[in-house]
């Protein structure tokens, strides 16, 4: 009998899963994807970042704006607007950030949005004035500033002063700021504006006081720190200014004005890699920055990539038109490509801006000669050719021009001068304009010392040293902080051979602007008064700030030769020769003496021979060649050359002593 089975324990039949058709498989996959999407969405929802807090972002933008980090203030204000675009205040704050960053167009757009969102127009007139000024509309800026209510009178007054300065009325601009500072002497922004106006007009002494006051009142303000860097660069040199630009960038790493000044200073100091990095940051701060593009074009030209340099200049566009450095570079690129007329056009603009720039005149004369305009070339080069210290290249250009116009005798005289090398001492670059015309211009612009300086140079050109000195003293009394006034007085005193007094005037000028031309005047005047140690100290100070100066390195090498410091002289002068090539007879002559003094007669002879080939009528080169021949054992050749050197410079005791020693041996 079959055993009974409990029903709950009865074995169950296994169920088979239904087979999935193609359609059912697709439905399953879709369900799985949907489930995964729900899970992922839930995860993202649980872990999403909170939406930007408009109030918090606005506070952040105000804090960073007050701290001088204008780039961060701009970013924070933009975040506030993204979170709540209808609030008016974030648009006004963003406009302020744009104004501090120098973008007037973007600032004006944000001011319009702030008004449209409900901010009263009366609260924005002073900001609107600054936006107009940044867009090149000083008249509009003055009109808007006049509408500002008393609450914003200080801000509006500053913008009005800046607009007056842009219009050329610097006296009224300074008077306006002086009144403002009398009422509020702790207005750091007003001190910064006053310092900028004084600096731009050449009053370095006044700019120094204003910039120092601004930095003391607002030690974290990038505009004040940048101005202080520019002032100290003018007064003391490149290296002294770098920490101030770095302080400005520590406050706002993308503050465009500081980045441009920092990059240009690094480039002049020969720190090209750091310069490139700074220009790239400037491009990030202000995409398409014309100033950064220009500096990159300079770097490309230094590297020999003229195609890239030209492309960068073209990208910079009209924003750098008239900039002296850009004109110089543009002309050089055109000249190198054989486009002599275009080069002449660029350099003609440069000479118009800087009529006493000898290098610019020399370049323009060369371009005019190559383009076939010999008569205009001679007019351009004449002020250089008349100088006793005219260089060989300029004299050769004048000779070529004279030959083209048919003046063979004049061309021969210029070639004779070129063969002797540099002749007399340096003089001030006097103007050829009539003194009466210059005086009339000075009378019409009594507040502008530039015209008074023109009168002094006109008197120097006439040889009226007494009149020039009197005018110079009056100008220095009226503008004690202007280095140009001190230089004009020093030049007048030098013309009268009153070098101790000239050295004092040049030293005052150097304390205000220690640039190359001031250094050369000071070192020359100190040397002529027997203060060789002071001259060397001045040169060493200049080179400590301007290590890339070819002129300074050249002078240092010569002084080292005179002092008998042969190893140092060789190192210095070889560095100069590597940069300029083998066409400077003075450098080759000094190298010859340095190698001979160091015991290497063969190398000394090689350099002496090369210098003699360049300037066969230069007494120093002839003497060096004769001395080198004597050291190498060619006494007959040495005797002949030293006799020639003695005839060329009969009053030179050193040359006479070399011949005497040879004859007695």
GROMACS .gro file of N, CA, C and O in nm, residues 75-181:
model
  428
   75UNK      N    1   3.499   8.834  -1.057
   75UNK     CA    2   3.448   8.697  -1.061
   75UNK      C    3   3.332   8.678  -0.963
   75UNK      O    4   3.229   8.617  -0.996
   76UNK      N    5   3.347   8.729  -0.842
   76UNK     CA    6   3.242   8.715  -0.741
   76UNK      C    7   3.115   8.790  -0.781
   76UNK      O    8   3.004   8.740  -0.760
   77UNK      N    9   3.132   8.907  -0.838
   77UNK     CA   10   3.014   8.983  -0.881
   77UNK      C   11   2.943   8.911  -0.996
   77UNK      O   12   2.819   8.909  -1.003
   78UNK      N   13   3.019   8.852  -1.084
   78UNK     CA   14   2.958   8.777  -1.194
   78UNK      C   15   2.881   8.656  -1.140
   78UNK      O   16   2.773   8.622  -1.192
   79UNK      N   17   2.934   8.591  -1.036
   79UNK     CA   18   2.863   8.479  -0.975
   79UNK      C   19   2.733   8.525  -0.910
   79UNK      O   20   2.630   8.457  -0.915
   80UNK      N   21   2.736   8.642  -0.849
   80UNK     CA   22   2.616   8.697  -0.787
   80UNK      C   23   2.509   8.723  -0.892
   80UNK      O   24   2.390   8.691  -0.873
   81UNK      N   25   2.551   8.780  -1.004
   81UNK     CA   26   2.456   8.811  -1.111
   81UNK      C   27   2.400   8.682  -1.170
   81UNK      O   28   2.280   8.673  -1.204
   82UNK      N   29   2.483   8.580  -1.183
   82UNK     CA   30   2.435   8.452  -1.236
   82UNK      C   31   2.328   8.392  -1.145
   82UNK      O   32   2.232   8.329  -1.192
   83UNK      N   33   2.342   8.412  -1.014
   83UNK     CA   34   2.245   8.357  -0.920
   83UNK      C   35   2.118   8.441  -0.913
   83UNK      O   36   2.009   8.387  -0.892
   84UNK      N   37   2.134   8.573  -0.929
   84UNK     CA   38   2.017   8.661  -0.919
   84UNK      C   39   2.039   8.781  -1.010
   84UNK      O   40   2.084   8.887  -0.966
   85UNK      N   41   2.011   8.766  -1.140
   85UNK     CA   42   2.044   8.872  -1.237
   85UNK      C   43   1.960   8.998  -1.222
   85UNK      O   44   1.993   9.100  -1.283
   86UNK      N   45   1.853   8.995  -1.144
   86UNK     CA   46   1.764   9.111  -1.137
   86UNK      C   47   1.801   9.208  -1.025
   86UNK      O   48   1.743   9.316  -1.015
   87UNK      N   49   1.896   9.169  -0.942
   87UNK     CA   50   1.938   9.260  -0.834
   87UNK      C   51   2.029   9.368  -0.891
   87UNK      O   52   2.123   9.339  -0.965
   88UNK      N   53   2.008   9.494  -0.858
   88UNK     CA   54   2.088   9.602  -0.919
   88UNK      C   55   2.229   9.616  -0.861
   88UNK      O   56   2.324   9.647  -0.934
   89UNK      N   57   2.244   9.592  -0.730
   89UNK     CA   58   2.373   9.618  -0.668
   89UNK      C   59   2.488   9.535  -0.726
   89UNK      O   60   2.599   9.587  -0.747
   90UNK      N   61   2.471   9.406  -0.754
   90UNK     CA   62   2.583   9.330  -0.813
   90UNK      C   63   2.631   9.389  -0.945
   90UNK      O   64   2.752   9.385  -0.974
   91UNK      N   65   2.541   9.446  -1.024
   91UNK     CA   66   2.584   9.509  -1.150
   91UNK      C   67   2.672   9.631  -1.122
   91UNK      O   68   2.771   9.654  -1.191
   92UNK      N   69   2.636   9.707  -1.019
   92UNK     CA   70   2.717   9.824  -0.984
   92UNK      C   71   2.855   9.782  -0.932
   92UNK      O   72   2.956   9.844  -0.964
   93UNK      N   73   2.858   9.676  -0.851
   93UNK     CA   74   2.987   9.628  -0.800
   93UNK      C   75   3.073   9.575  -0.914
   93UNK      O   76   3.195   9.600  -0.919
   94UNK      N   77   3.010   9.503  -1.006
   94UNK     CA   78   3.086   9.454  -1.121
   94UNK      C   79   3.140   9.570  -1.204
   94UNK      O   80   3.254   9.565  -1.254
   95UNK      N   81   3.060   9.675  -1.218
   95UNK     CA   82   3.108   9.793  -1.290
   95UNK      C   83   3.230   9.854  -1.221
   95UNK      O   84   3.327   9.892  -1.286
   96UNK      N   85   3.227   9.861  -1.086
   96UNK     CA   86   3.342   9.913  -1.012
   96UNK      C   87   3.466   9.829  -1.038
   96UNK      O   88   3.577   9.882  -1.057
   97UNK      N   89   3.450   9.697  -1.039
   97UNK     CA   90   3.565   9.609  -1.065
   97UNK      C   91   3.620   9.633  -1.205
   97UNK      O   92   3.742   9.642  -1.225
   98UNK      N   93   3.530   9.645  -1.302
   98UNK     CA   94   3.575   9.671  -1.438
   98UNK      C   95   3.649   9.804  -1.447
   98UNK      O   96   3.749   9.817  -1.519
   99UNK      N   97   3.602   9.904  -1.376
   99UNK     CA   98   3.667  10.035  -1.379
   99UNK      C   99   3.808  10.026  -1.322
   99UNK      O  100   3.903  10.083  -1.378
  100UNK      N  101   3.823   9.956  -1.212
  100UNK     CA  102   3.956   9.942  -1.153
  100UNK      C  103   4.049   9.862  -1.243
  100UNK      O  104   4.171   9.880  -1.240
  101UNK      N  105   3.992   9.773  -1.325
  101UNK     CA  106   4.072   9.693  -1.418
  101UNK      C  107   4.091   9.763  -1.552
  101UNK      O  108   4.154   9.708  -1.642
  102UNK      N  109   4.034   9.884  -1.566
  102UNK     CA  110   4.058   9.964  -1.686
  102UNK      C  111   3.969   9.933  -1.803
  102UNK      O  112   3.999   9.976  -1.916
  103UNK      N  113   3.857   9.865  -1.783
  103UNK     CA  114   3.767   9.828  -1.893
  103UNK      C  115   3.643   9.919  -1.885
  103UNK      O  116   3.542   9.884  -1.826
  104UNK      N  117   3.652  10.034  -1.949
  104UNK     CA  118   3.544  10.130  -1.944
  104UNK      C  119   3.419  10.086  -2.017
  104UNK      O  120   3.307  10.115  -1.973
  105UNK      N  121   3.436  10.016  -2.128
  105UNK     CA  122   3.320   9.973  -2.207
  105UNK      C  123   3.236   9.873  -2.129
  105UNK      O  124   3.113   9.886  -2.121
  106UNK      N  125   3.299   9.772  -2.071
  106UNK     CA  126   3.226   9.672  -1.992
  106UNK      C  127   3.163   9.737  -1.870
  106UNK      O  128   3.051   9.702  -1.829
  107UNK      N  129   3.234   9.833  -1.810
  107UNK     CA  130   3.179   9.901  -1.692
  107UNK      C  131   3.052   9.977  -1.728
  107UNK      O  132   2.954   9.973  -1.653
  108UNK      N  133   3.054  10.046  -1.841
  108UNK     CA  134   2.935  10.123  -1.880
  108UNK      C  135   2.816  10.031  -1.906
  108UNK      O  136   2.702  10.065  -1.872
  109UNK      N  137   2.841   9.916  -1.964
  109UNK     CA  138   2.731   9.821  -1.987
  109UNK      C  139   2.671   9.775  -1.855
  109UNK      O  140   2.548   9.765  -1.841
  110UNK      N  141   2.753   9.748  -1.754
  110UNK     CA  142   2.701   9.705  -1.625
  110UNK      C  143   2.628   9.818  -1.553
  110UNK      O  144   2.530   9.795  -1.482
  111UNK      N  145   2.674   9.941  -1.571
  111UNK     CA  146   2.604  10.054  -1.511
  111UNK      C  147   2.464  10.069  -1.572
  111UNK      O  148   2.368  10.102  -1.501
  112UNK      N  149   2.455  10.046  -1.700
  112UNK     CA  150   2.323  10.050  -1.766
  112UNK      C  151   2.232   9.943  -1.708
  112UNK      O  152   2.113   9.967  -1.681
  113UNK      N  153   2.286   9.822  -1.687
  113UNK     CA  154   2.206   9.713  -1.631
  113UNK      C  155   2.165   9.745  -1.487
  113UNK      O  156   2.054   9.710  -1.444
  114UNK      N  157   2.253   9.811  -1.413
  114UNK     CA  158   2.219   9.847  -1.275
  114UNK      C  159   2.104   9.947  -1.273
  114UNK      O  160   2.012   9.935  -1.190
  115UNK      N  161   2.106  10.045  -1.363
  115UNK     CA  162   1.996  10.142  -1.370
  115UNK      C  163   1.866  10.073  -1.413
  115UNK      O  164   1.759  10.099  -1.357
  116UNK      N  165   1.878   9.985  -1.511
  116UNK     CA  166   1.758   9.914  -1.558
  116UNK      C  167   1.698   9.827  -1.448
  116UNK      O  168   1.575   9.804  -1.445
  117UNK      N  169   1.783   9.778  -1.357
  117UNK     CA  170   1.735   9.693  -1.248
  117UNK      C  171   1.680   9.774  -1.132
  117UNK      O  172   1.633   9.716  -1.034
  118UNK      N  173   1.691   9.907  -1.139
  118UNK     CA  174   1.629   9.990  -1.036
  118UNK      C  175   1.722  10.073  -0.953
  118UNK      O  176   1.675  10.145  -0.863
  119UNK      N  177   1.852  10.070  -0.976
  119UNK     CA  178   1.944  10.151  -0.897
  119UNK      C  179   1.932  10.297  -0.944
  119UNK      O  180   1.940  10.324  -1.064
  120UNK      N  181   1.915  10.392  -0.854
  120UNK     CA  182   1.899  10.532  -0.894
  120UNK      C  183   2.020  10.583  -0.973
  120UNK      O  184   2.135  10.558  -0.934
  121UNK      N  185   1.994  10.654  -1.081
  121UNK     CA  186   2.103  10.706  -1.166
  121UNK      C  187   2.192  10.802  -1.090
  121UNK      O  188   2.311  10.815  -1.120
  122UNK      N  189   2.139  10.872  -0.989
  122UNK     CA  190   2.217  10.970  -0.913
  122UNK      C  191   2.335  10.905  -0.841
  122UNK      O  192   2.433  10.971  -0.809
  123UNK      N  193   2.325  10.776  -0.814
  123UNK     CA  194   2.433  10.706  -0.743
  123UNK      C  195   2.544  10.660  -0.837
  123UNK      O  196   2.645  10.607  -0.791
  124UNK      N  197   2.528  10.681  -0.966
  124UNK     CA  198   2.620  10.622  -1.064
  124UNK      C  199   2.695  10.723  -1.149
  124UNK      O  200   2.777  10.684  -1.232
  125UNK      N  201   2.669  10.852  -1.130
  125UNK     CA  202   2.731  10.951  -1.219
  125UNK      C  203   2.884  10.948  -1.212
  125UNK      O  204   2.952  10.959  -1.314
  126UNK      N  205   2.940  10.935  -1.092
  126UNK     CA  206   3.086  10.935  -1.080
  126UNK      C  207   3.146  10.811  -1.146
  126UNK      O  208   3.255  10.818  -1.206
  127UNK      N  209   3.075  10.699  -1.138
  127UNK     CA  210   3.123  10.578  -1.206
  127UNK      C  211   3.110  10.592  -1.357
  127UNK      O  212   3.198  10.549  -1.433
  128UNK      N  213   3.000  10.652  -1.399
  128UNK     CA  214   2.979  10.675  -1.543
  128UNK      C  215   3.088  10.768  -1.597
  128UNK      O  216   3.137  10.750  -1.709
  129UNK      N  217   3.128  10.866  -1.516
  129UNK     CA  218   3.235  10.959  -1.558
  129UNK      C  219   3.365  10.884  -1.581
  129UNK      O  220   3.435  10.906  -1.682
  130UNK      N  221   3.398  10.792  -1.491
  130UNK     CA  222   3.523  10.716  -1.507
  130UNK      C  223   3.515  10.624  -1.628
  130UNK      O  224   3.613  10.607  -1.702
  131UNK      N  225   3.398  10.565  -1.652
  131UNK     CA  226   3.382  10.479  -1.769
  131UNK      C  227   3.402  10.559  -1.897
  131UNK      O  228   3.466  10.512  -1.992
  132UNK      N  229   3.348  10.681  -1.902
  132UNK     CA  230   3.366  10.765  -2.020
  132UNK      C  231   3.514  10.801  -2.040
  132UNK      O  232   3.565  10.801  -2.152
  133UNK      N  233   3.580  10.830  -1.931
  133UNK     CA  234   3.722  10.867  -1.940
  133UNK      C  235   3.806  10.750  -1.993
  133UNK      O  236   3.894  10.769  -2.078
  134UNK      N  237   3.778  10.630  -1.944
  134UNK     CA  238   3.852  10.513  -1.990
  134UNK      C  239   3.827  10.483  -2.137
  134UNK      O  240   3.909  10.418  -2.202
  135UNK      N  241   3.715  10.531  -2.191
  135UNK     CA  242   3.685  10.511  -2.332
  135UNK      C  243   3.733  10.627  -2.419
  135UNK      O  244   3.699  10.634  -2.537
  136UNK      N  245   3.813  10.717  -2.359
  136UNK     CA  246   3.870  10.825  -2.438
  136UNK      C  247   3.779  10.944  -2.457
  136UNK      O  248   3.795  11.018  -2.555
  137UNK      N  249   3.685  10.968  -2.365
  137UNK     CA  250   3.592  11.080  -2.376
  137UNK      C  251   3.606  11.169  -2.253
  137UNK      O  252   3.522  11.167  -2.162
  138UNK      N  253   3.712  11.252  -2.245
  138UNK     CA  254   3.731  11.336  -2.127
  138UNK      C  255   3.620  11.440  -2.109
  138UNK      O  256   3.583  11.472  -1.996
  139UNK      N  257   3.568  11.493  -2.218
  139UNK     CA  258   3.460  11.590  -2.206
  139UNK      C  259   3.336  11.526  -2.143
  139UNK      O  260   3.273  11.583  -2.054
  140UNK      N  261   3.301  11.406  -2.191
  140UNK     CA  262   3.189  11.335  -2.133
  140UNK      C  263   3.213  11.302  -1.987
  140UNK      O  264   3.120  11.304  -1.905
  141UNK      N  265   3.338  11.270  -1.953
  141UNK     CA  266   3.370  11.240  -1.814
  141UNK      C  267   3.348  11.362  -1.725
  141UNK      O  268   3.293  11.351  -1.614
  142UNK      N  269   3.391  11.478  -1.772
  142UNK     CA  270   3.372  11.601  -1.693
  142UNK      C  271   3.224  11.632  -1.675
  142UNK      O  272   3.179  11.672  -1.567
  143UNK      N  273   3.145  11.613  -1.780
  143UNK     CA  274   3.001  11.638  -1.772
  143UNK      C  275   2.935  11.545  -1.671
  143UNK      O  276   2.852  11.588  -1.590
  144UNK      N  277   2.970  11.417  -1.674
  144UNK     CA  278   2.910  11.322  -1.580
  144UNK      C  279   2.956  11.350  -1.437
  144UNK      O  280   2.878  11.339  -1.343
  145UNK      N  281   3.083  11.385  -1.421
  145UNK     CA  282   3.134  11.412  -1.287
  145UNK      C  283   3.060  11.530  -1.223
  145UNK      O  284   3.038  11.533  -1.101
  146UNK      N  285   3.023  11.627  -1.305
  146UNK     CA  286   2.952  11.745  -1.252
  146UNK      C  287   2.814  11.710  -1.199
  146UNK      O  288   2.757  11.784  -1.119
  147UNK      N  289   2.756  11.597  -1.242
  147UNK     CA  290   2.622  11.557  -1.199
  147UNK      C  291   2.623  11.477  -1.069
  147UNK      O  292   2.517  11.449  -1.014
  148UNK      N  293   2.741  11.438  -1.022
  148UNK     CA  294   2.748  11.354  -0.903
  148UNK      C  295   2.700  11.430  -0.780
  148UNK      O  296   2.734  11.548  -0.761
  149UNK      N  297   2.623  11.367  -0.693
  149UNK     CA  298   2.576  11.433  -0.570
  149UNK      C  299   2.692  11.454  -0.472
  149UNK      O  300   2.798  11.393  -0.486
  150UNK      N  301   2.673  11.538  -0.370
  150UNK     CA  302   2.781  11.567  -0.275
  150UNK      C  303   2.840  11.443  -0.209
  150UNK      O  304   2.958  11.442  -0.174
  151UNK      N  305   2.760  11.341  -0.193
  151UNK     CA  306   2.809  11.219  -0.129
  151UNK      C  307   2.928  11.159  -0.203
  151UNK      O  308   3.016  11.098  -0.143
  152UNK      N  309   2.929  11.177  -0.334
  152UNK     CA  310   3.036  11.118  -0.417
  152UNK      C  311   3.125  11.227  -0.477
  152UNK      O  312   3.189  11.206  -0.580
  153UNK      N  313   3.130  11.343  -0.413
  153UNK     CA  314   3.205  11.457  -0.468
  153UNK      C  315   3.355  11.427  -0.480
  153UNK      O  316   3.419  11.466  -0.577
  154UNK      N  317   3.411  11.357  -0.381
  154UNK     CA  318   3.554  11.327  -0.386
  154UNK      C  319   3.589  11.241  -0.505
  154UNK      O  320   3.685  11.269  -0.578
  155UNK      N  321   3.513  11.136  -0.524
  155UNK     CA  322   3.535  11.045  -0.638
  155UNK      C  323   3.521  11.123  -0.769
  155UNK      O  324   3.606  11.114  -0.859
  156UNK      N  325   3.414  11.202  -0.780
  156UNK     CA  326   3.390  11.277  -0.904
  156UNK      C  327   3.501  11.378  -0.929
  156UNK      O  328   3.541  11.401  -1.043
  157UNK      N  329   3.552  11.440  -0.823
  157UNK     CA  330   3.660  11.538  -0.839
  157UNK      C  331   3.785  11.473  -0.893
  157UNK      O  332   3.856  11.528  -0.977
  158UNK      N  333   3.816  11.354  -0.845
  158UNK     CA  334   3.933  11.282  -0.896
  158UNK      C  335   3.921  11.254  -1.045
  158UNK      O  336   4.016  11.271  -1.121
  159UNK      N  337   3.802  11.211  -1.087
  159UNK     CA  338   3.783  11.180  -1.229
  159UNK      C  339   3.793  11.308  -1.312
  159UNK      O  340   3.850  11.308  -1.422
  160UNK      N  341   3.739  11.417  -1.260
  160UNK     CA  342   3.749  11.545  -1.332
  160UNK      C  343   3.895  11.585  -1.348
  160UNK      O  344   3.937  11.631  -1.455
  161UNK      N  345   3.975  11.569  -1.243
  161UNK     CA  346   4.117  11.604  -1.251
  161UNK      C  347   4.188  11.518  -1.354
  161UNK      O  348   4.270  11.567  -1.433
  162UNK      N  349   4.158  11.392  -1.355
  162UNK     CA  350   4.221  11.303  -1.453
  162UNK      C  351   4.181  11.340  -1.595
  162UNK      O  352   4.263  11.335  -1.688
  163UNK      N  353   4.054  11.379  -1.612
  163UNK     CA  354   4.009  11.421  -1.745
  163UNK      C  355   4.080  11.548  -1.789
  163UNK      O  356   4.118  11.562  -1.906
  164UNK      N  357   4.099  11.642  -1.698
  164UNK     CA  358   4.172  11.765  -1.731
  164UNK      C  359   4.316  11.734  -1.773
  164UNK      O  360   4.370  11.795  -1.866
  165UNK      N  361   4.378  11.639  -1.705
  165UNK     CA  362   4.514  11.601  -1.740
  165UNK      C  363   4.519  11.540  -1.880
  165UNK      O  364   4.611  11.568  -1.958
  166UNK      N  365   4.420  11.458  -1.913
  166UNK     CA  366   4.414  11.398  -2.047
  166UNK      C  367   4.399  11.507  -2.152
  166UNK      O  368   4.456  11.499  -2.262
  167UNK      N  369   4.327  11.614  -2.121
  167UNK     CA  370   4.309  11.725  -2.214
  167UNK      C  371   4.433  11.814  -2.223
  167UNK      O  372   4.436  11.905  -2.305
  168UNK      N  373   4.534  11.787  -2.139
  168UNK     CA  374   4.657  11.864  -2.144
  168UNK      C  375   4.666  11.975  -2.041
  168UNK      O  376   4.769  12.042  -2.032
  169UNK      N  377   4.562  11.997  -1.964
  169UNK     CA  378   4.563  12.104  -1.863
  169UNK      C  379   4.610  12.045  -1.730
  169UNK      O  380   4.533  12.030  -1.635
  170UNK      N  381   4.739  12.015  -1.724
  170UNK     CA  382   4.792  11.949  -1.604
  170UNK      C  383   4.795  12.044  -1.484
  170UNK      O  384   4.783  11.998  -1.369
  171UNK      N  385   4.809  12.174  -1.510
  171UNK     CA  386   4.808  12.269  -1.398
  171UNK      C  387   4.673  12.268  -1.328
  171UNK      O  388   4.664  12.263  -1.205
  172UNK      N  389   4.564  12.273  -1.406
  172UNK     CA  390   4.430  12.269  -1.347
  172UNK      C  391   4.404  12.135  -1.279
  172UNK      O  392   4.339  12.129  -1.174
  173UNK      N  393   4.454  12.028  -1.339
  173UNK     CA  394   4.436  11.896  -1.279
  173UNK      C  395   4.502  11.889  -1.142
  173UNK      O  396   4.442  11.839  -1.045
  174UNK      N  397   4.624  11.937  -1.132
  174UNK     CA  398   4.694  11.934  -1.003
  174UNK      C  399   4.627  12.026  -0.901
  174UNK      O  400   4.617  11.991  -0.783
  175UNK      N  401   4.582  12.142  -0.947
  175UNK     CA  402   4.514  12.234  -0.856
  175UNK      C  403   4.385  12.172  -0.802
  175UNK      O  404   4.351  12.186  -0.683
  176UNK      N  405   4.312  12.102  -0.889
  176UNK     CA  406   4.188  12.036  -0.847
  176UNK      C  407   4.215  11.931  -0.740
  176UNK      O  408   4.145  11.923  -0.638
  177UNK      N  409   4.317  11.851  -0.761
  177UNK     CA  410   4.350  11.747  -0.663
  177UNK      C  411   4.407  11.808  -0.535
  177UNK      O  412   4.385  11.754  -0.425
  178UNK      N  413   4.478  11.919  -0.548
  178UNK     CA  414   4.532  11.984  -0.428
  178UNK      C  415   4.419  12.031  -0.336
  178UNK      O  416   4.426  12.016  -0.213
  179UNK      N  417   4.315  12.087  -0.395
  179UNK     CA  418   4.199  12.129  -0.315
  179UNK      C  419   4.132  12.010  -0.248
  179UNK      O  420   4.091  12.016  -0.132
  180UNK      N  421   4.120  11.901  -0.323
  180UNK     CA  422   4.059  11.781  -0.267
  180UNK      C  423   4.141  11.728  -0.150
  180UNK      O  424   4.086  11.688  -0.046
  181UNK      N  425   4.273  11.727  -0.164
  181UNK     CA  426   4.359  11.675  -0.059
  181UNK      C  427   4.367  11.768   0.060
  181UNK      O  428   4.392  11.723   0.173
   0.00000   0.00000   0.00000
